[in-house]
PDB file of C-alpha atoms in Angstrom:
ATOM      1  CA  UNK A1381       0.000   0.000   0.000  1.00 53.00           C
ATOM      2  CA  UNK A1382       2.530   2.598   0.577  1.00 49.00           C
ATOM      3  CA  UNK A1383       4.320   1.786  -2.449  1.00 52.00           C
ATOM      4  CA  UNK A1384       1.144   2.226  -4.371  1.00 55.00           C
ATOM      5  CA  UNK A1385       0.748   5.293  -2.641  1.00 56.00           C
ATOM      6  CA  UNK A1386       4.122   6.833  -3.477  1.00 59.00           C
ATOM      7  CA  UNK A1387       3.547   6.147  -7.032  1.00 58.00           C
ATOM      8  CA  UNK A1388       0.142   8.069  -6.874  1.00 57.00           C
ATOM      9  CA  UNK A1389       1.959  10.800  -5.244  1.00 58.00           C
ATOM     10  CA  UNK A1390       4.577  10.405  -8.111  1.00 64.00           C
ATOM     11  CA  UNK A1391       2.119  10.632 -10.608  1.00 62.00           C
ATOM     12  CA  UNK A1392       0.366  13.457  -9.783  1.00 61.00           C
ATOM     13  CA  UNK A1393       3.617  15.250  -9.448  1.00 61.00           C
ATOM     14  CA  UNK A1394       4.572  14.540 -12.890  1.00 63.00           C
ATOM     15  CA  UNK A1395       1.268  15.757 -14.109  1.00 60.00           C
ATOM     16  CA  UNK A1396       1.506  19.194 -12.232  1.00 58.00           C
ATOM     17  CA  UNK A1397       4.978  19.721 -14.049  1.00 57.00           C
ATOM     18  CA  UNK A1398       3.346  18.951 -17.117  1.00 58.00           C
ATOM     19  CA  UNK A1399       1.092  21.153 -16.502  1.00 59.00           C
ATOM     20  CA  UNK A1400       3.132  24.102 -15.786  1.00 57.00           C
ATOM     21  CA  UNK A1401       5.657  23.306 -18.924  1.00 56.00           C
ATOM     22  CA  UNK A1402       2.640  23.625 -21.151  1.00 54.00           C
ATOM     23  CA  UNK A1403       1.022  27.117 -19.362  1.00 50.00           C
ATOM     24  CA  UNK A1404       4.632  28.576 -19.312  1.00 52.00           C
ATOM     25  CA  UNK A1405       5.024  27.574 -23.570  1.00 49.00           C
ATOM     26  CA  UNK A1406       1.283  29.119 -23.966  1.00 45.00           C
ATOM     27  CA  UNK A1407       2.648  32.116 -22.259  1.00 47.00           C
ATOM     28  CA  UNK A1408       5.715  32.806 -24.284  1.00 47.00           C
ATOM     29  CA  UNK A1409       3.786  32.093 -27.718  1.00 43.00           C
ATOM     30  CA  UNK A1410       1.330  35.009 -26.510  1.00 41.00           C
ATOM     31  CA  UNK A1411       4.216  37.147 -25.425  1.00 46.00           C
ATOM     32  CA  UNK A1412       6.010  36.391 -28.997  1.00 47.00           C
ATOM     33  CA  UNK A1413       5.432  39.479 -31.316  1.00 52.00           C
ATOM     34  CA  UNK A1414       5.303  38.613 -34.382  1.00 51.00           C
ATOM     35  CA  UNK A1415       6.732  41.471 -35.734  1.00 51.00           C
ATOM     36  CA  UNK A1416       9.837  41.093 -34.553  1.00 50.00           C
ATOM     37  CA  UNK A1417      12.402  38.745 -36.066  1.00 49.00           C
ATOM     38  CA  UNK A1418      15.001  36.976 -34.121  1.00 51.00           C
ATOM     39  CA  UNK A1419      18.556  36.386 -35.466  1.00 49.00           C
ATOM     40  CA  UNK A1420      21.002  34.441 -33.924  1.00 49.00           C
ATOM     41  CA  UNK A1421      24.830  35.276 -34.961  1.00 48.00           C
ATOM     42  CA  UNK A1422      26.412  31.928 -35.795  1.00 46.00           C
ATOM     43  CA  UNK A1423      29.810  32.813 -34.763  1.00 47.00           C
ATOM     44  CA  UNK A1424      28.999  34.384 -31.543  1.00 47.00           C
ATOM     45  CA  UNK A1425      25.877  32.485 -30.402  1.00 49.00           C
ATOM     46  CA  UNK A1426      24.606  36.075 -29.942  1.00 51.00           C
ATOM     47  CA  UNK A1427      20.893  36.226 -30.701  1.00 50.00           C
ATOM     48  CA  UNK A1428      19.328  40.126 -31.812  1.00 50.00           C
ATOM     49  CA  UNK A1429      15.573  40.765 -32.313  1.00 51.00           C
ATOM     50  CA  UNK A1430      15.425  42.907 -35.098  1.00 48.00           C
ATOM     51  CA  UNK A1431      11.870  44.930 -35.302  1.00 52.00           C
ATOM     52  CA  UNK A1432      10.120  44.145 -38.702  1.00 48.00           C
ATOM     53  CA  UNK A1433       7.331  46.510 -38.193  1.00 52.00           C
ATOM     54  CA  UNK A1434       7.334  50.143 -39.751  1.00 46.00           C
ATOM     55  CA  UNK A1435       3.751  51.086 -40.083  1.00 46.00           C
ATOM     56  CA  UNK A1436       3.747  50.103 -43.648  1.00 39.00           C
ATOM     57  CA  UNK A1437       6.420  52.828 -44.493  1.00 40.00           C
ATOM     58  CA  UNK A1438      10.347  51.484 -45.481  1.00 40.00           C
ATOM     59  CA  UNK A1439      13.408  51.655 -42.647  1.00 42.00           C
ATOM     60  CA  UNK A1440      16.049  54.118 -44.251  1.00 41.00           C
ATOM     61  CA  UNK A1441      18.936  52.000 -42.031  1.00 43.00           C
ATOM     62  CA  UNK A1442      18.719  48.312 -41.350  1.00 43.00           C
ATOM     63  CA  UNK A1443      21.996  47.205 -39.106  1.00 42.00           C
ATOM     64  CA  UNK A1444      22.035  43.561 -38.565  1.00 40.00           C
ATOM     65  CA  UNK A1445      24.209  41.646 -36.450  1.00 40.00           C
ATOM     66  CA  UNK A1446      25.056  38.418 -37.745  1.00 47.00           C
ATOM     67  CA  UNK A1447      23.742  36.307 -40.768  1.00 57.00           C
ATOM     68  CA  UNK A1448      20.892  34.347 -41.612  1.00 60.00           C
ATOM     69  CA  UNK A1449      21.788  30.320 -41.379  1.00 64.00           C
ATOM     70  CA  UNK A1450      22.484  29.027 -44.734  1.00 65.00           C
ATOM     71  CA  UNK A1451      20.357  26.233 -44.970  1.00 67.00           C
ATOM     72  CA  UNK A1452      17.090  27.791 -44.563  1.00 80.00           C
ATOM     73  CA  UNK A1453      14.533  28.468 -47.123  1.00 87.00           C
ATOM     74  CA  UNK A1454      15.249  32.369 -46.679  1.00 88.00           C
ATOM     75  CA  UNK A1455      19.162  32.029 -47.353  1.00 89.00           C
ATOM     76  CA  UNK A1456      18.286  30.533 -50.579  1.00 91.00           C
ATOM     77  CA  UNK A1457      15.169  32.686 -51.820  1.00 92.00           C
ATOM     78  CA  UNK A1458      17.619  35.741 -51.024  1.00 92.00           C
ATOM     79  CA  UNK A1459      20.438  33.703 -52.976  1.00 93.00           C
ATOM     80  CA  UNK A1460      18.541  32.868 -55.915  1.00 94.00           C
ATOM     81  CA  UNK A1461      17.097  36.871 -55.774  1.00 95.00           C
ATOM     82  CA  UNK A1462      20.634  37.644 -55.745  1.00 96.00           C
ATOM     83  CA  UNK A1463      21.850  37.192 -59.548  1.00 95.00           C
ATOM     84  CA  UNK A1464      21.762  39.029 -62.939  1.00 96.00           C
ATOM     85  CA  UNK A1465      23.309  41.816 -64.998  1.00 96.00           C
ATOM     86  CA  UNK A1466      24.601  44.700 -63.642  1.00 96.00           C
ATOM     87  CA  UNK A1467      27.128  47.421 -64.345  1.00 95.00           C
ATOM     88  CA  UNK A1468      30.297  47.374 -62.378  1.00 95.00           C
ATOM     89  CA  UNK A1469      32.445  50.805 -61.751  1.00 91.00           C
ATOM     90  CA  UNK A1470      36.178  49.935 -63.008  1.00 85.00           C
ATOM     91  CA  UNK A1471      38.487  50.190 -60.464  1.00 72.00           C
ATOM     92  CA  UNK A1472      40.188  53.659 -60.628  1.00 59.00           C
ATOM     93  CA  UNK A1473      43.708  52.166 -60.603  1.00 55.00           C
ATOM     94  CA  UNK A1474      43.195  49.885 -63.451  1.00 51.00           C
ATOM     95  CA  UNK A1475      42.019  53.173 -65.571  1.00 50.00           C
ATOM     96  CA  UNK A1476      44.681  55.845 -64.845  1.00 52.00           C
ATOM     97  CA  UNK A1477      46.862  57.832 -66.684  1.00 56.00           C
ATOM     98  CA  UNK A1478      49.107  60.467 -65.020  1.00 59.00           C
ATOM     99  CA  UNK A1479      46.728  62.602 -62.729  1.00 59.00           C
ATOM    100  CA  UNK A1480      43.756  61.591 -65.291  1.00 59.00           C
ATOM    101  CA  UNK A1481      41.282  58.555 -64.067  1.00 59.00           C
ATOM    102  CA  UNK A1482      38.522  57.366 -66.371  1.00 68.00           C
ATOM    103  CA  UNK A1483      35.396  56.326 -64.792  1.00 76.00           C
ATOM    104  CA  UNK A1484      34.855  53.334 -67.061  1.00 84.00           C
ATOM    105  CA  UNK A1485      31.275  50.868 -66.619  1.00 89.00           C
ATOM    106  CA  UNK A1486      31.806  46.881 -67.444  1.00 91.00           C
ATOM    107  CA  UNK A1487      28.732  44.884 -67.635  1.00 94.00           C
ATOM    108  CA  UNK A1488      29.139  42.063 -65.388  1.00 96.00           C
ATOM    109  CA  UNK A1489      27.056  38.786 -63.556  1.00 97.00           C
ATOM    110  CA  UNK A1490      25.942  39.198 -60.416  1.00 97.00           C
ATOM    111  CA  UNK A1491      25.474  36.481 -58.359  1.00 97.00           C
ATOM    112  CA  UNK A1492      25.214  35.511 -54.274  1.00 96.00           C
ATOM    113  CA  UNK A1493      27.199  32.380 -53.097  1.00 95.00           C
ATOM    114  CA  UNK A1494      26.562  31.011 -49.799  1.00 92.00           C
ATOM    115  CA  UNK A1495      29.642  32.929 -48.550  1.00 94.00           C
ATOM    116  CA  UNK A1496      30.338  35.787 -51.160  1.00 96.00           C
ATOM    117  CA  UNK A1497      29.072  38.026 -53.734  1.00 97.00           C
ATOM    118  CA  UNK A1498      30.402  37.072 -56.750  1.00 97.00           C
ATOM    119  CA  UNK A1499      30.635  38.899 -60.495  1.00 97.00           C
ATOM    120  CA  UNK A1500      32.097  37.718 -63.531  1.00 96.00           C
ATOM    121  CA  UNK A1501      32.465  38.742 -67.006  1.00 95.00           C
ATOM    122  CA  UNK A1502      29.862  38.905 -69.829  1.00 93.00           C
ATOM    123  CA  UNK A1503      30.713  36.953 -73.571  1.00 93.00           C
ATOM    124  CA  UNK A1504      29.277  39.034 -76.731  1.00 90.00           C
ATOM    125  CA  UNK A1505      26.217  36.211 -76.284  1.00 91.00           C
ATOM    126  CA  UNK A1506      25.063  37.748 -73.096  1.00 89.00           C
ATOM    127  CA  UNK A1507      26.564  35.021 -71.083  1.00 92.00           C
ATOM    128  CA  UNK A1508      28.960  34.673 -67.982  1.00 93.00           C
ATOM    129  CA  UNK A1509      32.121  33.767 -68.957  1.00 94.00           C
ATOM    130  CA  UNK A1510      35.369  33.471 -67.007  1.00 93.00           C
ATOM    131  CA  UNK A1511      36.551  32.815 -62.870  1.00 94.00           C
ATOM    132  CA  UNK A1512      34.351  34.562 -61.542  1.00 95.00           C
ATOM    133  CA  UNK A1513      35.635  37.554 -58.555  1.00 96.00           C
ATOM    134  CA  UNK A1514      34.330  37.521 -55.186  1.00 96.00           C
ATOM    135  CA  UNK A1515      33.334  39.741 -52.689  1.00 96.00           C
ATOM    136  CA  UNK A1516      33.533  38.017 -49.277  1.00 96.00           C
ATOM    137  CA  UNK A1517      30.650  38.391 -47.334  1.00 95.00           C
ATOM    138  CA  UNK A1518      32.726  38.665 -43.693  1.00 94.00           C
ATOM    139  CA  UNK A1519      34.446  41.329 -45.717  1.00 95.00           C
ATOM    140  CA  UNK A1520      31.526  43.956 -46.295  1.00 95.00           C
ATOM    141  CA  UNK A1521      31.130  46.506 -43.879  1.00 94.00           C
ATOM    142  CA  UNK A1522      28.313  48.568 -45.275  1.00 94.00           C
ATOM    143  CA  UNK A1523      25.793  48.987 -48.362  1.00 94.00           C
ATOM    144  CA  UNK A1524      23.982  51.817 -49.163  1.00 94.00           C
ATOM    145  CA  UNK A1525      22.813  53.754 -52.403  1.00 94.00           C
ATOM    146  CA  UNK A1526      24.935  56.422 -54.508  1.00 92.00           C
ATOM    147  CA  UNK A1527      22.181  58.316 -56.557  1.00 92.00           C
ATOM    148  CA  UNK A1528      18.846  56.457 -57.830  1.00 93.00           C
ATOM    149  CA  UNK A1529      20.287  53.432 -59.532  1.00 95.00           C
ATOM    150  CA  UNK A1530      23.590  52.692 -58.010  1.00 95.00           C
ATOM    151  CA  UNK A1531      24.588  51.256 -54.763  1.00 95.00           C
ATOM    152  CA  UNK A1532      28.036  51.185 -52.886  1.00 95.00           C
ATOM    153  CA  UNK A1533      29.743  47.581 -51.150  1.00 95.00           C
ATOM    154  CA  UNK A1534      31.866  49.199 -48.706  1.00 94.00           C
ATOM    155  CA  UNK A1535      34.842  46.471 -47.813  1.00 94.00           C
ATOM    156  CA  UNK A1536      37.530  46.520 -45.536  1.00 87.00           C
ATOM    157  CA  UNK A1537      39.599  48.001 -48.236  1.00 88.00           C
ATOM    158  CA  UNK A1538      38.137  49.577 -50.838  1.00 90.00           C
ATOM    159  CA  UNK A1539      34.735  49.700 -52.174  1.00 93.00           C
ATOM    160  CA  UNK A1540      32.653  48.674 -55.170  1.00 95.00           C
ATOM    161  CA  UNK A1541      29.990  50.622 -57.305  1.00 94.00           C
ATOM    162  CA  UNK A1542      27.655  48.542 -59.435  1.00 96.00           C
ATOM    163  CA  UNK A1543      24.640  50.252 -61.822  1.00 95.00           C
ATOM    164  CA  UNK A1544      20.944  49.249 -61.585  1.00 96.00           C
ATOM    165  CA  UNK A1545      18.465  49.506 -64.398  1.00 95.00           C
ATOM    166  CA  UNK A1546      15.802  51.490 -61.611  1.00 96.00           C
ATOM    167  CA  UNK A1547      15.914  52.440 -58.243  1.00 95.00           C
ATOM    168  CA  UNK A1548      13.652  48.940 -57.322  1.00 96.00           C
ATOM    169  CA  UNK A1549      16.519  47.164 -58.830  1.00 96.00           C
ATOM    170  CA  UNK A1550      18.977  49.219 -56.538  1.00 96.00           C
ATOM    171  CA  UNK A1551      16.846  48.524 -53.315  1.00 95.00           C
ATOM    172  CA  UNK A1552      16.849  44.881 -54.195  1.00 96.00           C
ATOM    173  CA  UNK A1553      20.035  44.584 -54.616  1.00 97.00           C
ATOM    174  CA  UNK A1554      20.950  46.706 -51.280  1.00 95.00           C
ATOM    175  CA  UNK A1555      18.576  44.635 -48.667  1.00 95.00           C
ATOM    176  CA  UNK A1556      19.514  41.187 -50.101  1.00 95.00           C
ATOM    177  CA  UNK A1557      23.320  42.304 -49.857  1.00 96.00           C
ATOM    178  CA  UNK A1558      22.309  43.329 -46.328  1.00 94.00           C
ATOM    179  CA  UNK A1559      21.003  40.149 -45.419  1.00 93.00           C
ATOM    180  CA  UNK A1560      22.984  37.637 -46.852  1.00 94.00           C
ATOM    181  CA  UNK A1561      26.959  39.682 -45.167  1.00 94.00           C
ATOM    182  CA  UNK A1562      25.081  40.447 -42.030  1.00 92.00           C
ATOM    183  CA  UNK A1563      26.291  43.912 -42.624  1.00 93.00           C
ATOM    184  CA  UNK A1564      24.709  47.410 -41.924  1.00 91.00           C
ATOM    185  CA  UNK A1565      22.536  49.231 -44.370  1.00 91.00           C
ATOM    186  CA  UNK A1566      20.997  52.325 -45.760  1.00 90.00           C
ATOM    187  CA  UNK A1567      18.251  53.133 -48.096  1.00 90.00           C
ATOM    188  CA  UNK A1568      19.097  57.193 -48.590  1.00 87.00           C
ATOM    189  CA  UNK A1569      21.664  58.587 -50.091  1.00 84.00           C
ATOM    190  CA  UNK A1570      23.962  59.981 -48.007  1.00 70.00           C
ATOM    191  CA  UNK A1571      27.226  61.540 -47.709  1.00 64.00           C
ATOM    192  CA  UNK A1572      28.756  58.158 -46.794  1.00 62.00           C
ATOM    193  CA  UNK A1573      27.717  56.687 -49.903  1.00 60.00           C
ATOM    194  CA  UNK A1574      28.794  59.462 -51.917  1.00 58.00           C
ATOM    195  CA  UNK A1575      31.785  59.506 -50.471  1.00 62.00           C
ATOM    196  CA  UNK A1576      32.722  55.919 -50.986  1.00 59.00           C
ATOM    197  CA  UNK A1577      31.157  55.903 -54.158  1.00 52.00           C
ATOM    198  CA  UNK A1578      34.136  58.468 -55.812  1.00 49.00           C
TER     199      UNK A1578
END
């Protein structure tokens, strides 16, 4: 009998903690905004809530801290939204000549790898041809707009200028950049931008 009394006892222990697992999981689903997306910084174990909501209007600056993991569905959507032609700003110590620089625009591919942005050259069919250059992701500090159709990829040491065909294009190309280096961001053209842009 007191066996069989302990294991009542037991029993309706258990239950009670079961209890109180599920009321605390219903609580922190209601709590959970839904607005507010959670990234979690693979190299740091850092996690940031990043606030998604704007009142239906556009956020001019969108830091992040840390990148998306790349085996979810939203790496690769941004991947595979991260590819076509663009125009790349020649680099202004390949196109010098005494105190003279030329600024000099060379159609290139655009394309997102899991750990760089990549661009290569473009064959008189329209197609990529060539190794293909890469931008390291852990290298880009910053992206942010020049004018209405190009955008600046600030690195560690030096930065690239690439031309859109509209300013959508140019926002595109800006927030999946963002995303996929982890890196901060702007939507307005600033004096940074213009800066780094030259």
């Amino acid at each position: 009998q007191q066996a069989s009394a302990a294991a009542i006892k037991e029993q309706q222990a258990s239950a009670a903690a079961s209890e109180e697992q599920q009321a605390s999981a219903a609580t922190s689903e209601e709590e959970q905004d839904p607005a507010v997306f959670t990234i979690r910084n693979l190299d740091t174990g850092e996690i940031v809530a990043v606030d998604l909501s704007q009142n239906g209007k556009e956020s001019c600056s969108a830091p992040v801290s840390g990148r998306l993991g790349t085996s979810s569905e939203q790496w690769q959507a941004l991947k595979d939204d991260s590819k076509g032609l663009l125009e790349k700003l020649a680099s202004c110590k390949t196109l010098s000549f005494r105190s003279y620089q030329l600024c000099v625009w060379q159609e290139r591919y655009v394309f997102a790898e899991d750990d760089a942005l990549c661009y290569q050259h473009i064959s008189s069919e329209m197609q990529p041809v060539g190794e293909s250059k890469r931008i390291l992701f852990s290298t880009i500090e910053f992206v942010g707009p020049f004018d209405e159709t190009q955008f600046v990829v600030k690195c560690a040491n030096r930065a690239y200028t690439f031309l859109c065909d509209s300013t959508a294009t140019r926002t595109r190309w800006i927030k999946n950049i963002s995303a996929l280096a982890g890196c901060s961001a702007t939507l307005e053209v600033c004096h940074k931008t213009t800066t780094m842009g030259q």
